[in-house]
XYZ file of C-alpha atoms in Angstrom:
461
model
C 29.556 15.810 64.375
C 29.692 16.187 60.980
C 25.960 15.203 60.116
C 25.096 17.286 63.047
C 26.800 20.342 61.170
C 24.923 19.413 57.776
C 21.356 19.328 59.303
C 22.119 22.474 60.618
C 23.333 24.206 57.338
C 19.991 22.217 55.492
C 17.995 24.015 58.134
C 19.212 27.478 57.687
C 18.503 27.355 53.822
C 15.053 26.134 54.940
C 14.547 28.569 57.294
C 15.523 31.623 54.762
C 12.484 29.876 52.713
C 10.455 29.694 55.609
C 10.930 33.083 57.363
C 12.731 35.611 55.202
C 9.497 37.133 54.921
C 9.729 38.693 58.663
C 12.530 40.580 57.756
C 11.690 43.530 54.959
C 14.302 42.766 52.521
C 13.986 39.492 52.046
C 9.573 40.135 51.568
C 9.811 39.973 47.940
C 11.738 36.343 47.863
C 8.908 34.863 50.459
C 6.229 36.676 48.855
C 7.209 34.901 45.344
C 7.905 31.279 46.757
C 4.034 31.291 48.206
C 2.436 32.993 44.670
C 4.476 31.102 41.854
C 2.355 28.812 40.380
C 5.291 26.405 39.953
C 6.056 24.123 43.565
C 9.403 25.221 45.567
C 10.792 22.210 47.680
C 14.040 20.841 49.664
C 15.030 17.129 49.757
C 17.787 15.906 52.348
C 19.903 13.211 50.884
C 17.754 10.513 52.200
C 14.962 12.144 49.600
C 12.938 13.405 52.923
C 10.910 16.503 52.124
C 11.911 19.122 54.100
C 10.088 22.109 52.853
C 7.448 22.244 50.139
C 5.375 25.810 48.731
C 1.964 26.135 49.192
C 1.300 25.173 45.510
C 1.726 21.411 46.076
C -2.085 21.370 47.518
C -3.346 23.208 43.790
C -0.736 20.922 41.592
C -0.725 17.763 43.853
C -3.706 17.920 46.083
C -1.411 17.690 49.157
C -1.046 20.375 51.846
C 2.486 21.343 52.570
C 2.414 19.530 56.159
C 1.152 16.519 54.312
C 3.883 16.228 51.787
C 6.323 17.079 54.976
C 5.384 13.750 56.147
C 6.332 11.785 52.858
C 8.762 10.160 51.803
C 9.673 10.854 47.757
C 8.859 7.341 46.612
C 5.400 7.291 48.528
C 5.132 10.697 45.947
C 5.984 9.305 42.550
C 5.375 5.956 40.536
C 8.015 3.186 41.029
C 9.345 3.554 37.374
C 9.756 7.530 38.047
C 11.633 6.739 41.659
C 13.953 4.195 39.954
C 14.933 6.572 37.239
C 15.081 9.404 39.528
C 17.762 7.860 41.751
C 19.553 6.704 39.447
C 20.052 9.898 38.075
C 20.250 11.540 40.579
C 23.016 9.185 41.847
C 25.058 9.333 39.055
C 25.055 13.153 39.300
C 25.936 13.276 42.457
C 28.773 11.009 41.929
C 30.042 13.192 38.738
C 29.639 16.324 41.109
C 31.827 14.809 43.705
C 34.158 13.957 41.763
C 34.429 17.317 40.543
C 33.661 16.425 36.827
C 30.787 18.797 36.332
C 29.463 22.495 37.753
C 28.847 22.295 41.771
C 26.029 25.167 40.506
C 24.502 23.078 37.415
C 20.703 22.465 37.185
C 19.719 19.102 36.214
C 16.562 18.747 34.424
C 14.286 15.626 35.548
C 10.611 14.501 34.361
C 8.553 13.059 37.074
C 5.147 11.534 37.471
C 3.761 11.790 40.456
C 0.826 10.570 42.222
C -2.457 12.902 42.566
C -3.950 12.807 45.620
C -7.300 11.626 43.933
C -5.547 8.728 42.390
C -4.473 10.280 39.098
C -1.103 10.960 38.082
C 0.324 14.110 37.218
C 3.828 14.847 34.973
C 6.056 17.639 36.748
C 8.975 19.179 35.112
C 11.537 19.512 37.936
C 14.709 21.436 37.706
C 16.997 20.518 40.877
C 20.448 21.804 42.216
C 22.478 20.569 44.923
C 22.669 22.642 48.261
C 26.519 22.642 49.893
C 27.755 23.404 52.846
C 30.526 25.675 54.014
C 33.190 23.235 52.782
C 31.278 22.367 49.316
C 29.562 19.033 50.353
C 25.993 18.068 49.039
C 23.814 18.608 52.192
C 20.512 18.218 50.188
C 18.479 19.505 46.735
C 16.479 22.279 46.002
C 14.232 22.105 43.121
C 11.706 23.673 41.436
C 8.710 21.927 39.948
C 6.201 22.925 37.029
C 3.258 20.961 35.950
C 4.145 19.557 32.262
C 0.658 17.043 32.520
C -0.921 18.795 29.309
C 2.294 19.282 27.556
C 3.308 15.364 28.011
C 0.032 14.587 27.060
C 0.382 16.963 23.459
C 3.846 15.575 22.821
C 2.315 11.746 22.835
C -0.390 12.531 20.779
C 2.428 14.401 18.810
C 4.437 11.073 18.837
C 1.845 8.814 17.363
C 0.169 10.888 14.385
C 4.132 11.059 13.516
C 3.642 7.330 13.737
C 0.731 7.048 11.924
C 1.891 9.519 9.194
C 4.868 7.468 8.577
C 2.751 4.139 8.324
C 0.594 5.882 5.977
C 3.873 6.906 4.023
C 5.206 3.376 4.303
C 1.871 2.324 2.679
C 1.846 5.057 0.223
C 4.969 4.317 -0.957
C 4.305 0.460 -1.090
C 1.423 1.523 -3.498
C 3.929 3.224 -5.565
C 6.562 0.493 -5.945
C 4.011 -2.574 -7.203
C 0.899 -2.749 -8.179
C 0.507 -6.509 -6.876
C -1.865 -5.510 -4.369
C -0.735 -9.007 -2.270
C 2.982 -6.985 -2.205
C 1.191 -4.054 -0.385
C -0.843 -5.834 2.375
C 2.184 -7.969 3.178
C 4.348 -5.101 3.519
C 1.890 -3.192 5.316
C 1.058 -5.683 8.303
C 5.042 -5.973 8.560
C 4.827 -2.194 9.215
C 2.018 -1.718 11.461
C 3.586 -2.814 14.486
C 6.002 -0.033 14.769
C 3.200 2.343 14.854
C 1.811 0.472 18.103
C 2.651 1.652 21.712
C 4.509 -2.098 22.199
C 5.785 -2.598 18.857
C 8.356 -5.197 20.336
C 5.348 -7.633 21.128
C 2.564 -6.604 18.511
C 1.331 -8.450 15.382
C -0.824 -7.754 12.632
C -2.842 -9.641 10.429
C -4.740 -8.927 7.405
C -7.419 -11.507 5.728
C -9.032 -10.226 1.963
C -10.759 -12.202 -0.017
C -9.537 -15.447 1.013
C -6.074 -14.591 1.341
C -4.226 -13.839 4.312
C -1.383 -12.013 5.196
C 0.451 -11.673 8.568
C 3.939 -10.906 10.402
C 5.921 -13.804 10.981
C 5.415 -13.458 14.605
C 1.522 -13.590 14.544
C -0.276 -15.519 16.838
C -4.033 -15.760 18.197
C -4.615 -13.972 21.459
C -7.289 -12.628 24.207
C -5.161 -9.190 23.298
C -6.645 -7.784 20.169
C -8.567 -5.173 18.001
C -10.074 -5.447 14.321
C -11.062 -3.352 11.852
C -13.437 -4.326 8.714
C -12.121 -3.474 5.427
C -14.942 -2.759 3.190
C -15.515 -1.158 -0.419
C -18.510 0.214 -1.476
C -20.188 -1.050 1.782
C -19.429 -4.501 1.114
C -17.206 -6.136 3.783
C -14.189 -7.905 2.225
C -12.038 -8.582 4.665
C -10.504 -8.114 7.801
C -7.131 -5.700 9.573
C -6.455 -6.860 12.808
C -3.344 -6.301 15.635
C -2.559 -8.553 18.610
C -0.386 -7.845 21.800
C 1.425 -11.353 22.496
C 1.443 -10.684 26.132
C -0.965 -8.405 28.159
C 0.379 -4.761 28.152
C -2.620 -3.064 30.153
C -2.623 0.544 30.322
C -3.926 2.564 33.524
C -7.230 1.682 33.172
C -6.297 -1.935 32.407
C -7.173 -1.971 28.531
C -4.318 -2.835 26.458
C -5.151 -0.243 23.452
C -4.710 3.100 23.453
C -7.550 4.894 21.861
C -6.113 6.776 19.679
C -3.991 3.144 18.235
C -7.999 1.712 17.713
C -8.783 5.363 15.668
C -5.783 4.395 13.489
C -6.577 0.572 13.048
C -10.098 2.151 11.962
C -8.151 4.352 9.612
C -6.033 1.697 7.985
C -8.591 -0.582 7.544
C -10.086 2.311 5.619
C -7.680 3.039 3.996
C -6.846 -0.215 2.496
C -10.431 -0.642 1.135
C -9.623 2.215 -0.978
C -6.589 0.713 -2.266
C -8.730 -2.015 -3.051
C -11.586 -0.084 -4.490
C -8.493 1.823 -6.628
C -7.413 -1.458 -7.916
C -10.744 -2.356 -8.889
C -11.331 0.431 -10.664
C -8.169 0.399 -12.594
C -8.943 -3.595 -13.671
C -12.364 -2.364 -14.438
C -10.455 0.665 -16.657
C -7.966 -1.458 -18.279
C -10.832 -3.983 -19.674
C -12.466 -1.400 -20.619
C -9.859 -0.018 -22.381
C -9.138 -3.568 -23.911
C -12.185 -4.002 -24.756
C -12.694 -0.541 -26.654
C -9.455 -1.499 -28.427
C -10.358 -4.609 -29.860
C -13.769 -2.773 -31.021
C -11.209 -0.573 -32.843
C -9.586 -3.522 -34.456
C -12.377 -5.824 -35.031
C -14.959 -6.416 -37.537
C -18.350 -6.700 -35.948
C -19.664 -8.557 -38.653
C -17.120 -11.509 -38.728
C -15.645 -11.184 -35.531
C -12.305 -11.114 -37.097
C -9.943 -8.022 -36.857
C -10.089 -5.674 -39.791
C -8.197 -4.250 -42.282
C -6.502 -1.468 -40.207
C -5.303 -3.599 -38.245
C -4.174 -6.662 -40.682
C -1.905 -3.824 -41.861
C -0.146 -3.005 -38.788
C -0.062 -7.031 -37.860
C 1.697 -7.603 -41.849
C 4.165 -4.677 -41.009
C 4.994 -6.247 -37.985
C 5.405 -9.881 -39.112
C 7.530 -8.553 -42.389
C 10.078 -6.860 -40.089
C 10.576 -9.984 -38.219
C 11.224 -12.259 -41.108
C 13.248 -9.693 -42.245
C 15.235 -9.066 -39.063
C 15.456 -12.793 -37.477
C 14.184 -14.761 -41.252
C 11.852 -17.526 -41.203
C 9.159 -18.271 -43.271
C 6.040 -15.908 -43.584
C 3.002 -17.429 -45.070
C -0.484 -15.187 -46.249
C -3.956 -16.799 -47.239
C -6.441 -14.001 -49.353
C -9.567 -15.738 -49.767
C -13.049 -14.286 -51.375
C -16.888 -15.966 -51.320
C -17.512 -16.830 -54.947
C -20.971 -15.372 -56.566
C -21.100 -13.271 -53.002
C -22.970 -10.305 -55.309
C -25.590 -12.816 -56.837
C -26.000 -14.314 -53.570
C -26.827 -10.599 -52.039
C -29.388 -9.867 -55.005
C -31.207 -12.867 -54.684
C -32.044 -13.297 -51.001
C -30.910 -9.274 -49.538
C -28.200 -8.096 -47.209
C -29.487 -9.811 -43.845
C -28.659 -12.921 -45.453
C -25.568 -11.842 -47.074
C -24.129 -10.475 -43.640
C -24.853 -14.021 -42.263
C -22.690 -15.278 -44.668
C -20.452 -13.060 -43.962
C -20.464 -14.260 -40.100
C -20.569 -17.836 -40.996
C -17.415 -17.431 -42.846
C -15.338 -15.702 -39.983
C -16.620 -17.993 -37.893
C -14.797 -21.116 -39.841
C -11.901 -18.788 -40.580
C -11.363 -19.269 -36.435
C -12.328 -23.179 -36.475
C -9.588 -23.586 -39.266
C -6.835 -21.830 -38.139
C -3.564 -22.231 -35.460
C -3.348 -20.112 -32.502
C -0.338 -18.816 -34.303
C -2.380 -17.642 -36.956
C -4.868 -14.230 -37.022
C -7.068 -13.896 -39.131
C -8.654 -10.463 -40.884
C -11.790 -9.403 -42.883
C -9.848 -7.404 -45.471
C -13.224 -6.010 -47.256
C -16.544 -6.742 -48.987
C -16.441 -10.341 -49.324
C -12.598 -10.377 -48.672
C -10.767 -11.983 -46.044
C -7.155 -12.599 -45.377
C -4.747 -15.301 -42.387
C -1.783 -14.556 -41.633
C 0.444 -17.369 -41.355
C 3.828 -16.783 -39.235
C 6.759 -18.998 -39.700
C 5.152 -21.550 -42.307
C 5.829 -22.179 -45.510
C 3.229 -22.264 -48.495
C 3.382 -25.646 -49.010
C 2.220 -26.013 -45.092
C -0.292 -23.143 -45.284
C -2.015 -24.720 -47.937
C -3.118 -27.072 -45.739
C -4.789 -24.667 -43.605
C -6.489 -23.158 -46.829
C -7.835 -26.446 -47.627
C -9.427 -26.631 -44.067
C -11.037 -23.475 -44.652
C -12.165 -24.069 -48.055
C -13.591 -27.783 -47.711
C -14.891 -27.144 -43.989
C -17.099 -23.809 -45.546
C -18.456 -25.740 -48.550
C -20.237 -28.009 -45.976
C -21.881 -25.165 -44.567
C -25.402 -24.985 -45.318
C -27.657 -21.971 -46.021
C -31.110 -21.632 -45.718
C -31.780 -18.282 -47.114
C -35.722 -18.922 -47.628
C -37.703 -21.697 -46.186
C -36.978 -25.234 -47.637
C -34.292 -23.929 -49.696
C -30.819 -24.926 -48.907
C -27.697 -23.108 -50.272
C -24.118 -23.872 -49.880
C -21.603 -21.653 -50.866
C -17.697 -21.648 -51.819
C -14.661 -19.896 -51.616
C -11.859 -19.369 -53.781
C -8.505 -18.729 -51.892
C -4.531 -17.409 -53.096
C -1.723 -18.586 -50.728
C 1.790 -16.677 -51.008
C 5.102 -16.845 -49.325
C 7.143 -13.707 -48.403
C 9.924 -12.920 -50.271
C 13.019 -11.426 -48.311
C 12.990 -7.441 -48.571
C 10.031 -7.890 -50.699
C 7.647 -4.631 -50.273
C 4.467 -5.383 -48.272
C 1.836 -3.811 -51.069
C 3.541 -6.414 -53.452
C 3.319 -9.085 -51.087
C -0.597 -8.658 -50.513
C -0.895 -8.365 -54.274
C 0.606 -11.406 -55.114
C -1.885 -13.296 -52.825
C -4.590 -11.222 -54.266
C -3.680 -12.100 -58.290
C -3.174 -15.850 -57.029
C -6.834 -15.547 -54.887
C -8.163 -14.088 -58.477
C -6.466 -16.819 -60.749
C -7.951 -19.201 -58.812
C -11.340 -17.414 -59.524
C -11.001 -17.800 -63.351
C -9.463 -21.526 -62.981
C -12.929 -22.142 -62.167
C -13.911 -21.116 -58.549
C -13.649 -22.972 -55.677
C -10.124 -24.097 -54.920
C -6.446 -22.636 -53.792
C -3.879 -21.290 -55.923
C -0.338 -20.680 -54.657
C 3.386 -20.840 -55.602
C 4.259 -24.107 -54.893
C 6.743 -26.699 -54.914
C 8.276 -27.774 -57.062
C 6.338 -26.150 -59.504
C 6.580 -22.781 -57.896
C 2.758 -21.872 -59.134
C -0.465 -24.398 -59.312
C -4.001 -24.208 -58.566
């Protein structure tokens, strides 16, 4: 009796939609149920339709009879229909137990089925219908056609997701410059920007290298990208699905997910263009500083910089102590040498001389053309006694060297070279000056040998 009672109550609120446009007050409600753009409909509680508007055919394709002779999951995808009653169920049950508003509306997003095979997203807003004693008898709902707006909100979704890659990325260029850092913390990243990001991977292979989530594997599910600079491929950026996750039309990628694998990949090849042009910078810049500091003739570094190198060495001994050991040395009869045979051969002399200077010394040592004919080594943490050693490299090994200013004459050459030790606080003009008088003493003893303070005599030559 009592199911009997709530057809009968169903049918009277479908009849006021049906026919309250025969009676004159009730024109205007009939008049807007058939014009609204939006879809009016009643569902019994077995989800039978049992009264649809006429804008189902323009939304849906589907007459009004024809959707009368549906059934709601023959209307809407299985995933919708699953969701849909389980909502639905759940709000019933809250409803019956009194824990909500008999007179709420529900708000429910459904896809449904297009009678030419597409799907279409409706917005539907639903209430329950009662009976005289308050029972549910049935819904009433009214649905609007959300397909574009969906559609606006996922593109929406993913440039969030791509912008937040690209920050991810941004930021990993920030916070290193090893560029191996970036590309490992960038294929970590890119699967979260994917549609499936709990079953992509993402590999990236530059130059020889590779780098790749932990969960990468080979499959029949992917897309690449080259990464190139200048033109020049260099590598490749490429994502896998691990299992098949087809869309509608069956491919696995969305096209907007192979625009942004396009994008990264070109992206990266400007980080890697950057980096090469900041290596390319920075020798540059290396190189233009050791033109500052060197001596193009001798290839040694120059005064300027000896300077800066003694200041330097001085404040260590005098900070930590240690020994600090400096060689002046100066090409005896340079100026007679010049007159006789001219300049060109006097600046290969000059080169000759740094050149040996090099061959002679430690790689602890550095060596400087101090000027003219001049040249100075700096000798860190050795004592005079064990720097004269190195002098008397320097001086034997450029004796040997032979000169042949003019055809069929050979000329060898010598050096005469002053070796002093720092002395603790000692100023650094007095230092070099010592070396220099002990360079010139030599000189007058005769040319050709090393004078220098030490043991245990504390001064020979």
């Amino acid at each position: 009796m009592t199911e009997k009672n709530d057809r009968k109550e169903l049918e009277a609120t479908i009849e006021f939609l049906e026919n309250s446009g025969l009676r004159g007050s009730d024109l205007p409600y009939r008049f807007l149920v058939d014009m609204m753009p939006d879809t009016v409909w009643v569902l019994d509680l077995d989800m039978t339709p049992r009264f649809v508007s006429p804008s189902s055919l323009k939304t849906l394709g589907y007459s009004p009879e024809e959707r009368l002779r549906q059934h709601l999951s023959d209307m809407v995808t299985p995933e919708t229909y699953a969701r849909v009653i389980y909502v639905l169920q759940e709000e019933l049950k809250k409803e019956q137990n009194r824990e909500v508003d008999p007179d709420r509306i529900i708000t429910i997003d459904m896809e449904y089925y297009h009678k030419d095979g597409h799907t279409v997203w409706l917005e539907n807003r639903i209430r329950s219908i009662h009976d005289r004693d308050g029972r549910i008898i049935g819904l009433f709902g009214v649905s609007r056609d959300i397909t574009d707006r969906r559609r606006l909100e996922g593109m929406l979704r993913e440039r969030i997701k791509e912008l937040s890659l690209f920050r991810s990325v941004a930021n990993f260029i920030e916070s290193t410059d090893s560029l191996e850092e970036v590309f490992q913390k960038t294929v970590d990243e890119i699967p979260r920007a994917w549609r499936y990001p709990d079953c992509a991977c993402a590999r990236i292979t530059l130059n020889g290298y590779v780098f790749q989530t932990a969960n990468f594997r080979e499959t029949d599910w992917s897309i690449h990208a080259d990464i190139t600079v200048h033109g020049d491929r260099l590598g490749t950026l490429e994502v896998c699905y691990l299992s098949e996750m087809p869309d509608e039309e069956g491919n696995p990628f969305l096209d907007e997910e192979r625009d942004l694998l396009k994008a990264i990949a070109k992206f990266l090849g400007r980080v890697v263009q950057r980096k090469q042009d900041e290596d390319r910078l920075k020798e540059s810049e290396r190189k233009y500083r050791e033109l500052s500091i060197l001596d193009d003739l001798s290839g040694l570094y120059n005064s300027r910089y000896f300077y800066k190198q003694l200041e330097e060495e001085i404040d260590r001994v005098n900070r930590y102590g240690g020994p600090l050991s400096l060689i002046l040395l100066d090409i005896d009869n340079f100026k007679s040498f010049n007159d006789t045979f001219g300049h060109v051969e006097g600046d290969e002399v000059l080169s000759r001389l740094g050149e040996v200077i090099r061959r002679c010394m430690r790689k602890t040592d550095s060596a400087y053309r101090y000027g003219g004919e001049e040249f100075t080594v700096l000798l860190p943490v050795t004592r005079c006694g064990e720097g004269r050693v190195i002098a008397e490299r320097i001086r034997t090994t450029f004796k040997n060297e032979t000169f042949l200013p003019v055809p069929g004459e050979s000329v060898h050459l010598t050096v005469s070279l002053g070796i002093a030790e720092y002395r603790p606080s000692e100023n650094m003009k007095k230092f070099v000056h010592r070396a220099d008088q002990l360079m010139y003493q030599a000189k007058e003893g005769g040319k050709d040998r090393i004078c220098g303070e030490f043991p245990p005599a504390g001064r020979s030559c």
